[in-house]
Short mmCIF file of C-alpha atoms and ligand atoms in Angstrom, two decimals:
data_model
loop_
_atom_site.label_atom_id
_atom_site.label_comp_id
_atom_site.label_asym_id
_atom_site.label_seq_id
_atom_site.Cartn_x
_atom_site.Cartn_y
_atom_site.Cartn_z
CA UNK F 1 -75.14 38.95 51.01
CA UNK F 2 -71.33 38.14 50.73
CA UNK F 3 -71.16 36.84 54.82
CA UNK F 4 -74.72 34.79 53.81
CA UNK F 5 -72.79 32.93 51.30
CA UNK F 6 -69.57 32.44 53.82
CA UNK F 7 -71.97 30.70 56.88
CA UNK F 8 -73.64 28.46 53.52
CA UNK F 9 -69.56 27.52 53.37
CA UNK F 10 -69.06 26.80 56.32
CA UNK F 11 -72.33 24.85 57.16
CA UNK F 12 -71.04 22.90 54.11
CA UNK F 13 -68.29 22.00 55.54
CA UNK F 14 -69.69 21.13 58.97
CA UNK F 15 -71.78 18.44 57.12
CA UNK F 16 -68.93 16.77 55.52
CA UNK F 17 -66.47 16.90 58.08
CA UNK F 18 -69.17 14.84 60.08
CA UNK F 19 -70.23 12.87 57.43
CA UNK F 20 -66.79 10.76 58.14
CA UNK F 21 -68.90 10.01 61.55
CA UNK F 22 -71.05 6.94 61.38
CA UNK F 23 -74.97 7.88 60.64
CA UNK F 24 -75.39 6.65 64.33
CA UNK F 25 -73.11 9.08 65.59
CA UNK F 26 -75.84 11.35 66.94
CA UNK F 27 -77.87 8.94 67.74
CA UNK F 28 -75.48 7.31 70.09
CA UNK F 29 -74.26 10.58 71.78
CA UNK F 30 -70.82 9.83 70.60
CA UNK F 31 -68.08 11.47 72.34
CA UNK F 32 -64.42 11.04 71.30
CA UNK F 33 -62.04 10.40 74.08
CA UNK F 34 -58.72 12.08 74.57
CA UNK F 35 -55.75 10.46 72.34
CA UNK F 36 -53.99 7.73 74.28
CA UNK F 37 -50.27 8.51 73.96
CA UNK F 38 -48.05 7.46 71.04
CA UNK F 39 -46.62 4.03 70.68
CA UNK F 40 -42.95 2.87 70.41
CA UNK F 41 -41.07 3.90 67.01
CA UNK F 42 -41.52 0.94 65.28
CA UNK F 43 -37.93 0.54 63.83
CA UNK F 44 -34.77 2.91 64.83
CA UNK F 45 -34.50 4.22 61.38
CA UNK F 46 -37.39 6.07 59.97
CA UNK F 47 -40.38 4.14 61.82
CA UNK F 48 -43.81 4.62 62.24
CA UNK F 49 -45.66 5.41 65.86
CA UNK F 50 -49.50 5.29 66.19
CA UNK F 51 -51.96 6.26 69.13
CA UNK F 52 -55.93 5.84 69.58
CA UNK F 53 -58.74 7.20 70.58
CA UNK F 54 -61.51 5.60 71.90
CA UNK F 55 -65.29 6.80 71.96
CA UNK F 56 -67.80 7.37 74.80
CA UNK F 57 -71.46 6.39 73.84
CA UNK F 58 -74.57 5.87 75.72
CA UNK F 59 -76.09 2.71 76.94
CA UNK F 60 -78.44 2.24 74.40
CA UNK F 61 -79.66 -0.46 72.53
CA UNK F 62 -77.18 -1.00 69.58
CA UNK F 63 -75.01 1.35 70.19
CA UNK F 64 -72.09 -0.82 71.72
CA UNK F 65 -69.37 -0.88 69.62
CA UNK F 66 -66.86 1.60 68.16
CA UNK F 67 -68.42 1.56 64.69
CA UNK F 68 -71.59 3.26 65.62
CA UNK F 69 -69.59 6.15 66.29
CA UNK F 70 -67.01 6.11 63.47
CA UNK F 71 -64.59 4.18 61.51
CA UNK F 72 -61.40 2.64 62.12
CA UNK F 73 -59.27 4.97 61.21
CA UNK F 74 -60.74 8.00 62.85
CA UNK F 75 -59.43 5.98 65.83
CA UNK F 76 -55.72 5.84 64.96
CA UNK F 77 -52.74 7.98 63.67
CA UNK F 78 -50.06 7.81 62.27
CA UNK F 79 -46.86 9.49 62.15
CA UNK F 80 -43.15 8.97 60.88
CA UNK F 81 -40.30 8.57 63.92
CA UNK F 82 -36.82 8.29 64.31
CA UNK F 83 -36.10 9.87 60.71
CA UNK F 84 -32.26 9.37 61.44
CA UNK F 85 -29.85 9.12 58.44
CA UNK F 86 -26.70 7.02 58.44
CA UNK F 87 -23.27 6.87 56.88
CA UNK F 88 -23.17 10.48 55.74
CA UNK F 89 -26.66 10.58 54.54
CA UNK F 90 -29.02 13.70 55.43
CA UNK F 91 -33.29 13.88 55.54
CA UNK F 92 -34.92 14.90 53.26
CA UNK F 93 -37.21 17.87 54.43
CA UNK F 94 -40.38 16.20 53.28
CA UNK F 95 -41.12 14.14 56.29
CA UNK F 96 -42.17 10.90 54.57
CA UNK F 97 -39.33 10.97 51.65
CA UNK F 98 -36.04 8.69 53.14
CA UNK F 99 -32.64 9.85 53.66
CA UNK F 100 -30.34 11.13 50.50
CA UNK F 101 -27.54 8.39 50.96
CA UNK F 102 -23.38 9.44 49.97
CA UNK F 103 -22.26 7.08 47.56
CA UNK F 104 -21.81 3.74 48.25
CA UNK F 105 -24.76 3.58 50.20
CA UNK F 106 -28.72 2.85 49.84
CA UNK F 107 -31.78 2.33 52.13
CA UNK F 108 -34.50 4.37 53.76
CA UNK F 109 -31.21 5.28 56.16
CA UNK F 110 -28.11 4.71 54.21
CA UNK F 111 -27.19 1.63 56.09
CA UNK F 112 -26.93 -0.45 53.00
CA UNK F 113 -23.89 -0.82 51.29
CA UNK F 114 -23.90 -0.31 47.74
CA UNK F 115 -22.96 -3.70 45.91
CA UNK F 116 -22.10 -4.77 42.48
CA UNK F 117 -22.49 -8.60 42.51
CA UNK F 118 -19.63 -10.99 40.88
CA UNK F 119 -18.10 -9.24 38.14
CA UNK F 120 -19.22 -11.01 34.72
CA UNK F 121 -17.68 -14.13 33.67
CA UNK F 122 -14.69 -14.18 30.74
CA UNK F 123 -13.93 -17.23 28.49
CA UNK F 124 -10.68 -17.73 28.55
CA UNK F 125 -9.62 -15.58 31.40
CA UNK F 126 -9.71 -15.22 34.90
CA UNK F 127 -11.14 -12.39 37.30
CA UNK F 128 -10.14 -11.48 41.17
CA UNK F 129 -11.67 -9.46 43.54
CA UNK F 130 -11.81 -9.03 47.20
CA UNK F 131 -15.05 -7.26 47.49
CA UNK F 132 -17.80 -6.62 45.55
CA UNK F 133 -19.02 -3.42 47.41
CA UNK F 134 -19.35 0.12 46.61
CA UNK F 135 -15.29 1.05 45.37
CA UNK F 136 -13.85 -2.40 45.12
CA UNK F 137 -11.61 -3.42 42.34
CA UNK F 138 -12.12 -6.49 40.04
CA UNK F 139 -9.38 -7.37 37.99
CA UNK F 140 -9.03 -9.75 35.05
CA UNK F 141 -6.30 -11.55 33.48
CA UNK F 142 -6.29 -14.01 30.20
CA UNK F 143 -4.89 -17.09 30.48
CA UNK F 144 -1.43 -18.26 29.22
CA UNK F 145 -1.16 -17.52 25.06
CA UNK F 146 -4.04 -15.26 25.43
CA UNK F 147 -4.56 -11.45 24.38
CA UNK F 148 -6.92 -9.25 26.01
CA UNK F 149 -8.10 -7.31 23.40
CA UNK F 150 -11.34 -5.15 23.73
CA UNK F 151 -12.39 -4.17 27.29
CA UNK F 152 -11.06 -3.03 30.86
CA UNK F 153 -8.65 -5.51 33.07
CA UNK F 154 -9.51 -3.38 35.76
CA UNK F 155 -13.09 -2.53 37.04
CA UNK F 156 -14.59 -0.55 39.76
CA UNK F 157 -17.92 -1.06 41.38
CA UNK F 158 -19.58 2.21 41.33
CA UNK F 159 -22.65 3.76 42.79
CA UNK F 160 -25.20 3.02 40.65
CA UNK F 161 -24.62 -1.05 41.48
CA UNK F 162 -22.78 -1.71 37.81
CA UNK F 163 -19.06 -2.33 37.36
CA UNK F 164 -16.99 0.20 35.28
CA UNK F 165 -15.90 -0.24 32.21
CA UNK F 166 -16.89 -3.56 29.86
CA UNK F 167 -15.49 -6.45 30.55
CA UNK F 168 -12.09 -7.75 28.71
CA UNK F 169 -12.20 -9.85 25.74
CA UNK F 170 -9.17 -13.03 25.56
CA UNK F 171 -7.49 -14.05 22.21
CA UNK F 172 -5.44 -16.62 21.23
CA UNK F 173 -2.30 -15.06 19.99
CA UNK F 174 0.59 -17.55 19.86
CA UNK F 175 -0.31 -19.81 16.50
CA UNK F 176 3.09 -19.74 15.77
CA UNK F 177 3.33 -22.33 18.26
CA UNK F 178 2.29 -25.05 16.03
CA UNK F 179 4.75 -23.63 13.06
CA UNK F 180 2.26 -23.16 10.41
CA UNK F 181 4.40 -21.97 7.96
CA UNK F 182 6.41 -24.30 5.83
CA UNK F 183 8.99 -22.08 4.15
CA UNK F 184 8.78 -18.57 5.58
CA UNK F 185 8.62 -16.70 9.08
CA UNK F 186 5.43 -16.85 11.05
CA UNK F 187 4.14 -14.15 12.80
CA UNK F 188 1.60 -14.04 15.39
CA UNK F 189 -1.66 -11.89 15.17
CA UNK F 190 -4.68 -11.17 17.25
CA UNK F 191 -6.57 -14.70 16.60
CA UNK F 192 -4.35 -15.18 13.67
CA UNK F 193 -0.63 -15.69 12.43
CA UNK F 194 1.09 -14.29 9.29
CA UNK F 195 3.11 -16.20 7.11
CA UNK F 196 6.50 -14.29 5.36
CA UNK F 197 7.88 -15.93 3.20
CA UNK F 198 11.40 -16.65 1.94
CA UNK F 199 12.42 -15.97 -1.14
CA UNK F 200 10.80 -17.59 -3.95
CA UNK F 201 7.58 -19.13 -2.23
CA UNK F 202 4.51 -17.66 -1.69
CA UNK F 203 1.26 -18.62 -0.50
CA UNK F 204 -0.76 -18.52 3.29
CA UNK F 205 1.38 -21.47 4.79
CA UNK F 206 4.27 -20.14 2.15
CA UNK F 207 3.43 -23.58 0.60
CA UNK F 208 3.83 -22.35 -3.07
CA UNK F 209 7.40 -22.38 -4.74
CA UNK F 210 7.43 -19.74 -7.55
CA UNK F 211 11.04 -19.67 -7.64
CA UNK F 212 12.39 -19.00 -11.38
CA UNK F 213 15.52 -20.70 -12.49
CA UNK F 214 18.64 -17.85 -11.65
CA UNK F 215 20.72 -17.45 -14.27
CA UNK F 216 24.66 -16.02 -14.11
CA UNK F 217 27.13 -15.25 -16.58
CA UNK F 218 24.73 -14.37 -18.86
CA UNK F 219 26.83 -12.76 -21.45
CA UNK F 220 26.15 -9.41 -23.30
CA UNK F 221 25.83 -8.50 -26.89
CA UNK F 222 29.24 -9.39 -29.08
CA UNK F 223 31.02 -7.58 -31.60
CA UNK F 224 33.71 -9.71 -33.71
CA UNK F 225 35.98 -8.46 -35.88
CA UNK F 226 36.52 -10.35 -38.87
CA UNK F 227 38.86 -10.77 -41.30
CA UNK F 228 37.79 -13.58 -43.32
CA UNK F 229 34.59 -14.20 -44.74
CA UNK F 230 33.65 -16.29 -41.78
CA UNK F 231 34.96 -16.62 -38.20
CA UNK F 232 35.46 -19.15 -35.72
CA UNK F 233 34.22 -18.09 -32.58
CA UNK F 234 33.91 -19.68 -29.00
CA UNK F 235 31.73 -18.35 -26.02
CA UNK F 236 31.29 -18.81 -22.22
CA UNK F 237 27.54 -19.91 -22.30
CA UNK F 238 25.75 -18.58 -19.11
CA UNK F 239 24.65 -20.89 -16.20
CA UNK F 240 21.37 -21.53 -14.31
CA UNK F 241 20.49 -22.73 -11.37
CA UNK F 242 17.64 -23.11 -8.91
CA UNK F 243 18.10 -21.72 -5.05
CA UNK F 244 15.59 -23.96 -3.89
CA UNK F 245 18.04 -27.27 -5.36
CA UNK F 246 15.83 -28.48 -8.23
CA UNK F 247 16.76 -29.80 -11.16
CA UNK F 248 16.35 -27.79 -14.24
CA UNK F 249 15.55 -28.34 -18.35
CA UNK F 250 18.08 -25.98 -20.55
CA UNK F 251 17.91 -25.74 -23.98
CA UNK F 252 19.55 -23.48 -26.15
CA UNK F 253 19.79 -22.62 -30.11
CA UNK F 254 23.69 -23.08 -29.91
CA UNK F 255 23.86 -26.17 -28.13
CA UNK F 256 27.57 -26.01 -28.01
CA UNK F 257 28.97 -22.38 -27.27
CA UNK F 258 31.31 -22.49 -30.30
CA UNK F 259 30.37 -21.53 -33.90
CA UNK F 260 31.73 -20.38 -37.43
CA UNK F 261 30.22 -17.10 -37.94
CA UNK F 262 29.48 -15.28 -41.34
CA UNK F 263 29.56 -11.50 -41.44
CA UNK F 264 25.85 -11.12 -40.15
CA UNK F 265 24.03 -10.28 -36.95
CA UNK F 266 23.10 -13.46 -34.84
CA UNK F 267 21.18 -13.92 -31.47
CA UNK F 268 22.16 -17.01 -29.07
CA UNK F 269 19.64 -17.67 -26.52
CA UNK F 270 19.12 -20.33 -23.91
CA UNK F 271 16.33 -21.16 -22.17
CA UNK F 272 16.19 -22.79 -18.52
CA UNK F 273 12.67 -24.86 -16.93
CA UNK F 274 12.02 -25.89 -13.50
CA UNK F 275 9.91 -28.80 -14.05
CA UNK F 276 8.68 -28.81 -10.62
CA UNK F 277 6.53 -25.58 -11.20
CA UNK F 278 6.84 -24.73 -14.87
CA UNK F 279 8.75 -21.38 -14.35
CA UNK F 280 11.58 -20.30 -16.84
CA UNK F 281 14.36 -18.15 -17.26
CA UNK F 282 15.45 -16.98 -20.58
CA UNK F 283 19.15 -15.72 -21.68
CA UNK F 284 20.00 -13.85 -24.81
CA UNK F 285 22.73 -11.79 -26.19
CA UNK F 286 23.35 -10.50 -30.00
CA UNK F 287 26.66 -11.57 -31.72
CA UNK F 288 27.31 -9.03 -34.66
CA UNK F 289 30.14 -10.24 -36.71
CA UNK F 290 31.61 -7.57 -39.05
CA UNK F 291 34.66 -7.18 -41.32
CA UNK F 292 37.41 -5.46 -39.64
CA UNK F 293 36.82 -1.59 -40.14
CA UNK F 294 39.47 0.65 -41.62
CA UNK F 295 40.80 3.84 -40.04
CA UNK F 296 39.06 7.07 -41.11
CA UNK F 297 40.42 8.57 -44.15
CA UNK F 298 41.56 12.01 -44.45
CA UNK F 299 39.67 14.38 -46.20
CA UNK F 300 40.90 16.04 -48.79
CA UNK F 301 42.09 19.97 -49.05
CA UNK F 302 39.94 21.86 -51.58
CA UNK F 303 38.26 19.03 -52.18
CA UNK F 304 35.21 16.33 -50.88
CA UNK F 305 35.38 12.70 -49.89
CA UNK F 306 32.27 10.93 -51.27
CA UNK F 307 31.71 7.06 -49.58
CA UNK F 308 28.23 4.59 -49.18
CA UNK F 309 26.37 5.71 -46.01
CA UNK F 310 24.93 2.47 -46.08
CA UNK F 311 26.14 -0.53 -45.28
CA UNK F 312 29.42 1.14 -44.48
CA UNK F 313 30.20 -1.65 -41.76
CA UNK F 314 30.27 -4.45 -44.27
CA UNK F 315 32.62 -2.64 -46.69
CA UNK F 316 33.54 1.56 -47.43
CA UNK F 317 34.09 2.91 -50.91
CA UNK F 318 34.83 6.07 -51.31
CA UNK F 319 36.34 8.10 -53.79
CA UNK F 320 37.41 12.00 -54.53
CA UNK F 321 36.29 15.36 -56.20
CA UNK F 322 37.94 18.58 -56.20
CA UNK F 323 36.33 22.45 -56.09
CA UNK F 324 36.46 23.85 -59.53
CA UNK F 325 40.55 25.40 -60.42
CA UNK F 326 42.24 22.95 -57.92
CA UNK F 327 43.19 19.47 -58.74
CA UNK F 328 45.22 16.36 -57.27
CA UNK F 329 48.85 16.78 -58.41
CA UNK F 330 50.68 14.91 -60.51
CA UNK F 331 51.67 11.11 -59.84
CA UNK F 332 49.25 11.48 -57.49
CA UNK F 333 46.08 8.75 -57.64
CA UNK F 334 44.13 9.81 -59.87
CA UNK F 335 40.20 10.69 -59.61
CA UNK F 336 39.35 7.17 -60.80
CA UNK F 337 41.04 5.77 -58.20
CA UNK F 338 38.63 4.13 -55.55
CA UNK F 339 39.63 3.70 -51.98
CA UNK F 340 38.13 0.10 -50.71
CA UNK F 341 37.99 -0.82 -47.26
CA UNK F 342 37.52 -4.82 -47.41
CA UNK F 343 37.97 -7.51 -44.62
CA UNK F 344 41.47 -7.22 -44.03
CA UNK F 345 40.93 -3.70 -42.24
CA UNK F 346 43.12 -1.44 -44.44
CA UNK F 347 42.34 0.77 -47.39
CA UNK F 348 42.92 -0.52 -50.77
CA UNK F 349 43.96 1.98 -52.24
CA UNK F 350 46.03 3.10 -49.51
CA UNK F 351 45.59 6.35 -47.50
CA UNK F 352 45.91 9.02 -47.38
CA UNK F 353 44.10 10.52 -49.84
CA UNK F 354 45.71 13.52 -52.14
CA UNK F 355 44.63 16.91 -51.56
CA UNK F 356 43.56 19.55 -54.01
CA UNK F 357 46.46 21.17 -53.73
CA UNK F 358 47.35 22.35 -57.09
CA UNK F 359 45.80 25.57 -58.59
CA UNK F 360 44.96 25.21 -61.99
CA UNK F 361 45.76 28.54 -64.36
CA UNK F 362 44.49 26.88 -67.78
CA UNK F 363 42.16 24.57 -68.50
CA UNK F 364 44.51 23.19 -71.10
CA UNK F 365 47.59 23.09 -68.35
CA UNK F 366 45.45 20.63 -66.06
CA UNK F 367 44.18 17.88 -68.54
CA UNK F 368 47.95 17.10 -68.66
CA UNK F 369 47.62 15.87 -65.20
CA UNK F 370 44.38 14.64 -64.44
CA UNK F 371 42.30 14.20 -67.36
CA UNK F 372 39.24 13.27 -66.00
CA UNK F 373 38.92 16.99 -64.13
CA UNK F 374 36.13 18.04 -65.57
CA UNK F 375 34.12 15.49 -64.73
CA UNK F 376 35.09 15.39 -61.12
CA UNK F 377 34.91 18.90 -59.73
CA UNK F 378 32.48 20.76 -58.60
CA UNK F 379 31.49 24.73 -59.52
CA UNK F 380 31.01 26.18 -55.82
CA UNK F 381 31.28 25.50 -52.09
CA UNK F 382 30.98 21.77 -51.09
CA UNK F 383 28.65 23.12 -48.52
CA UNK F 384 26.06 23.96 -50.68
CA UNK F 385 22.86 21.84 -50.74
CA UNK F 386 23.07 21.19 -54.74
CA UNK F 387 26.44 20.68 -54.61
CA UNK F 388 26.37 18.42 -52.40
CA UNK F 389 22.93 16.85 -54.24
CA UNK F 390 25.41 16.41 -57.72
CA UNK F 391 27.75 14.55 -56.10
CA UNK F 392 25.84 12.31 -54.35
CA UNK F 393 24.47 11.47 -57.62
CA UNK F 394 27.78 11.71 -59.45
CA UNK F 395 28.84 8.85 -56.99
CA UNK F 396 25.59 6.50 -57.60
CA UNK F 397 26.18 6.68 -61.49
CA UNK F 398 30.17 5.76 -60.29
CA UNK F 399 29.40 3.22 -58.22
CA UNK F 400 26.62 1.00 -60.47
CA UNK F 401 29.11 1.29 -63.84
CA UNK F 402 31.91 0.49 -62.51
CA UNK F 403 32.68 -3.11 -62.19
CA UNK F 404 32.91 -5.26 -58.82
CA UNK F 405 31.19 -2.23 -56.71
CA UNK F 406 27.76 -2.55 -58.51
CA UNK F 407 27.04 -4.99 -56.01
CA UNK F 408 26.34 -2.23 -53.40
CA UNK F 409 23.52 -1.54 -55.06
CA UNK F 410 21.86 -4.81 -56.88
CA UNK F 411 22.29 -6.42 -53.37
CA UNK F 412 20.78 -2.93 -51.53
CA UNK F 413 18.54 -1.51 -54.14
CA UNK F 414 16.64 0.12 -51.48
CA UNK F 415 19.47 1.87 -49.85
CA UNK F 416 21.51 2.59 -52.91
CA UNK F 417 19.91 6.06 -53.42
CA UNK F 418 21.86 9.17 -53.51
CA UNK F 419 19.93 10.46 -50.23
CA UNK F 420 22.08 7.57 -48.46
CA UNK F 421 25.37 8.85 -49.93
CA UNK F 422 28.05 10.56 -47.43
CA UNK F 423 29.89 13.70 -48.61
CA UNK F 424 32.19 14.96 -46.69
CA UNK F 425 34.06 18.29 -47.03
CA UNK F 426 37.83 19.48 -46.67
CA UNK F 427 39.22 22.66 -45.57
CA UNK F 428 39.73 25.20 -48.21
CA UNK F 429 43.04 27.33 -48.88
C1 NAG W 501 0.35 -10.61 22.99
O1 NAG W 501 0.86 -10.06 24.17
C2 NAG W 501 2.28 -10.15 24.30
C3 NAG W 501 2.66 -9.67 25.67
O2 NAG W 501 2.12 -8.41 25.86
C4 NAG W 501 2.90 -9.34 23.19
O3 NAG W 501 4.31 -9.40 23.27
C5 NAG W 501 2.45 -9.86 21.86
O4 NAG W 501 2.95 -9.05 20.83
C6 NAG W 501 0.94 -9.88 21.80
N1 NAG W 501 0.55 -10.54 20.58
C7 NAG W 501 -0.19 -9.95 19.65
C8 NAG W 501 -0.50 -10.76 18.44
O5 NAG W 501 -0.60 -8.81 19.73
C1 NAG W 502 30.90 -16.51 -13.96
O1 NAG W 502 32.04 -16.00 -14.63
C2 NAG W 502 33.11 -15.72 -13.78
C3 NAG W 502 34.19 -15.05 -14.62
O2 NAG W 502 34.32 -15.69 -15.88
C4 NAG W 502 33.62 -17.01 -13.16
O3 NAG W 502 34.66 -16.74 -12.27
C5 NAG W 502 32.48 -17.63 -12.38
O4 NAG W 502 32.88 -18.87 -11.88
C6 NAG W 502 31.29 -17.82 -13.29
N1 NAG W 502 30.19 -18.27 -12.48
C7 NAG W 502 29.52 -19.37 -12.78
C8 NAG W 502 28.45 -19.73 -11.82
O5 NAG W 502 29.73 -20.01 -13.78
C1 NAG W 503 37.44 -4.16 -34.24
O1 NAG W 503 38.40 -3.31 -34.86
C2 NAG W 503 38.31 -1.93 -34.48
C3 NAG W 503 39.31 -1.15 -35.31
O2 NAG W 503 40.53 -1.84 -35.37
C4 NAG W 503 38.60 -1.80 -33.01
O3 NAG W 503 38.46 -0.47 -32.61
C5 NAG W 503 37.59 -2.67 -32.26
O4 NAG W 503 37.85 -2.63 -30.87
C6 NAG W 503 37.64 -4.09 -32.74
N1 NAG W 503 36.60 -4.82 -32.11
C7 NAG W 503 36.81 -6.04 -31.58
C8 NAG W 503 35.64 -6.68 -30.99
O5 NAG W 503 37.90 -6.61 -31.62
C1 NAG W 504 38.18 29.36 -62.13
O1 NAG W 504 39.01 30.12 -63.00
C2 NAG W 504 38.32 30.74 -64.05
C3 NAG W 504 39.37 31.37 -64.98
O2 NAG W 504 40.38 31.94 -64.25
C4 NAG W 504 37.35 31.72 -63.48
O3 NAG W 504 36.64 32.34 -64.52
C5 NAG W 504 36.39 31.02 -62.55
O4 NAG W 504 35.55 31.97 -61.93
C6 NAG W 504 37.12 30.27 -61.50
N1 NAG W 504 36.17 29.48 -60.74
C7 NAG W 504 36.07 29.54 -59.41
C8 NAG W 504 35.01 28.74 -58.79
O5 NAG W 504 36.78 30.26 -58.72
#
């Protein structure tokens, strides 16, 4: 059964491989003749060599050409010759497949030389190169005041028929050339410039002055002593200028630098303008004008020194009290004796002030000396916070009744309070 089925196969096979004949084949007696010998490799690299066949027929009607036997190409082969490789290159071992080249060659054999072309063009730039085979060397350069930025100044042609590397990109980098800036230092970028300016413009092209008037000599706050009521006093006003050499507007509130001067606080200012762009410079300084200040009193033994804490640099008056049992002694001042320090700068009355220095034993011994003691000491130690609380208001009651200080207060009503009053406190023996 199985070796039935084989000679089926191979009858089948019989059949087609004849079928190729022509249908006259048989009819003709068709007999192929022995191959004629191959041809001549048609190139010497990988070529081609054919031979025929021809067929024997009989003399019979029709049958007098090749066709009646079979077609063309059962008369011819084929077959691939001289499958030499150059330059390196080596066959592949599929017969018909061409030669694997080394780099920097191509072809069925390798004989080609691999080839890049002209390397690409570059605006403003030049490019050199000796060869543009497989390994050559292309090199560009920018022209004269032009940067190569982006890109390779040296390229290589490489296997695959392309140049390495991108090709170089030329800037213009010298705009300095044509001095663009008008008051400042130019400096050249990629494409660009840069404009630094001097002092006092500003601007791309430094084109913009936004210099302010300089001032010098422009003096600090003043403190006059004064004796009088008023004072004369002359000054060294300040002076302004412009670096750049233009002419400048000054004003000032003292347009001479010389003034008589109350006791007060006063502010001089001046005021320069650059007309050309508008900018100003301002100078002030305080002048405080004061009556001369005394020297510090002592402060008396036993005892307290009670003064204004307000106000004190216009005028000081202060005046005494003595712990309870110790009093000022006799032909001293006496506790109704104020101690004034006016314009002049010294203490009316004089310093220094008396101590309590003398320990009463009686009550009745004491109002021989100083009658008013009882009204002007104090029962404890001056350190104590209501102590100190009576005779800061002791001193307020002093100060309105008594006549010529009362201005203190009617001028200062807000800072004539006994919070404001300054008691200070002697040793004790
Ligand atoms: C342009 O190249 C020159 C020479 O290399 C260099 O001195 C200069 O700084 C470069 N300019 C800029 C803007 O990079
Ligand atoms: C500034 O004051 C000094 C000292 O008084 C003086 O020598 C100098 O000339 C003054 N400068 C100007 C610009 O007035
Ligand atoms: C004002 O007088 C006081 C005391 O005599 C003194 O210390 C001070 O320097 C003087 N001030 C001036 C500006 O003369
Ligand atoms: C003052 O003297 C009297 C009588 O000697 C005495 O009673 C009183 O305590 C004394 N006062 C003080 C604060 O020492």
């Amino acid at each position: 059964m199985k070796s039935l089925f084989f000679c089926a196969l191979l009858g089948l096979q019989v059949i087609l491989s004849t079928a190729v004949h022509a249908p006259t084949w048989n009819y003709c007696r068709c007999n192929w003749n022995s191959w004629k010998s191959w041809s001549d490799c048609d190139s010497d690299c990988f070529g081609e060599r054919v031979r025929i066949r021809s067929v024997r027929v009989l003399a019979l009607p029709y049958c007098d050409n090749f066709n009646v036997c079979a077609t063309d190409d059962e008369g011819k082969d084929r077959q691939t010759c001289n499958r030499v490789c150059h330059n390196g290159g080596w066959a592949s071992r599929l017969s018909y497949r061409p030669c694997n080249c080394k780099p920097g060659f191509h072809g069925t054999c390798c004989t080609e030389v691999v080839n890049c072309g002209t390397p690409g063009y570059i605006i403003d730039g030049t490019r050199h190169w000796s060869s543009t085979n497989y390994g050559s060397v292309a090199r560009y350069t920018c022209n004269t005041y032009y940067n190569m930025t982006t890109g390779d100044h040296v390229r290589t042609c490489q296997d695959d028929f392309t140049w390495s590397g991108t090709k170089p990109h030329c800037v213009f980098a010298y705009h300095c050339n044509s001095s663009p800036c008008k008051n400042g230092e130019c400096v050249n970028l990629l494409d660009d410039f840069r404009c630094d300016c001097h002092n006092g413009w500003t601007g791309r092209l430094c084109e913009n002055d936004i210099q302010p008037p300089v001032v010098v000599n422009c003096s600090s706050d003043i403190a006059i002593n004064a004796t009088e009521r008023t004072i004369g006093f002359d000054w060294t006003p300040p002076s302004f200028y412009d670096p750049l050499g233009n002419d400048l507007d000054i004003v000032s509130n003292y347009p001479s630098p010389s003034f008589v001067f109350p006791w007060g606080d006063f502010t001089a200012q001046y005021v320069a303008t650059k007309p050309s762009n508008g900018l100003s410079t301002e100078c002030t300084f305080n002048i405080k004008v004061r009556p001369t200040p005394c020297e510090e009193l002592n402060i008396p033994i036993n005892g307290a020194l009670i003064c204004n804490g307000w106000k004190a640099d216009y005028g000081q008056f202060c005046m005494v009290t003595c712990q309870q049992n110790y009093t000022i002694g006799p032909g001293d001042k006496s506790f109704e004796t104020m101690y004034v320090c006016g314009a002049s700068g010294t203490w009316i009355a004089r310093g220094p002030i008396p101590d309590c220095q003398v320990e009463i034993e009686t009550v009745g011994e004491v109002l021989q000396y100083q009658p008013d003691y009882d009204a002007y000491s104090f029962d404890g130690s001056c350190h104590n916070n209501d102590i100190v609380t009576s005779l800061q208001n002791l001193y307020i009651e002093r100060i309105v009744s008594t006549s010529g200080f009362g201005e203190l207060c009617t001028q200062f009503p807000d800072e004539c309070v006994s919070d404001n009053v300054k008691v200070k406190c002697g040793g004790t023996i």
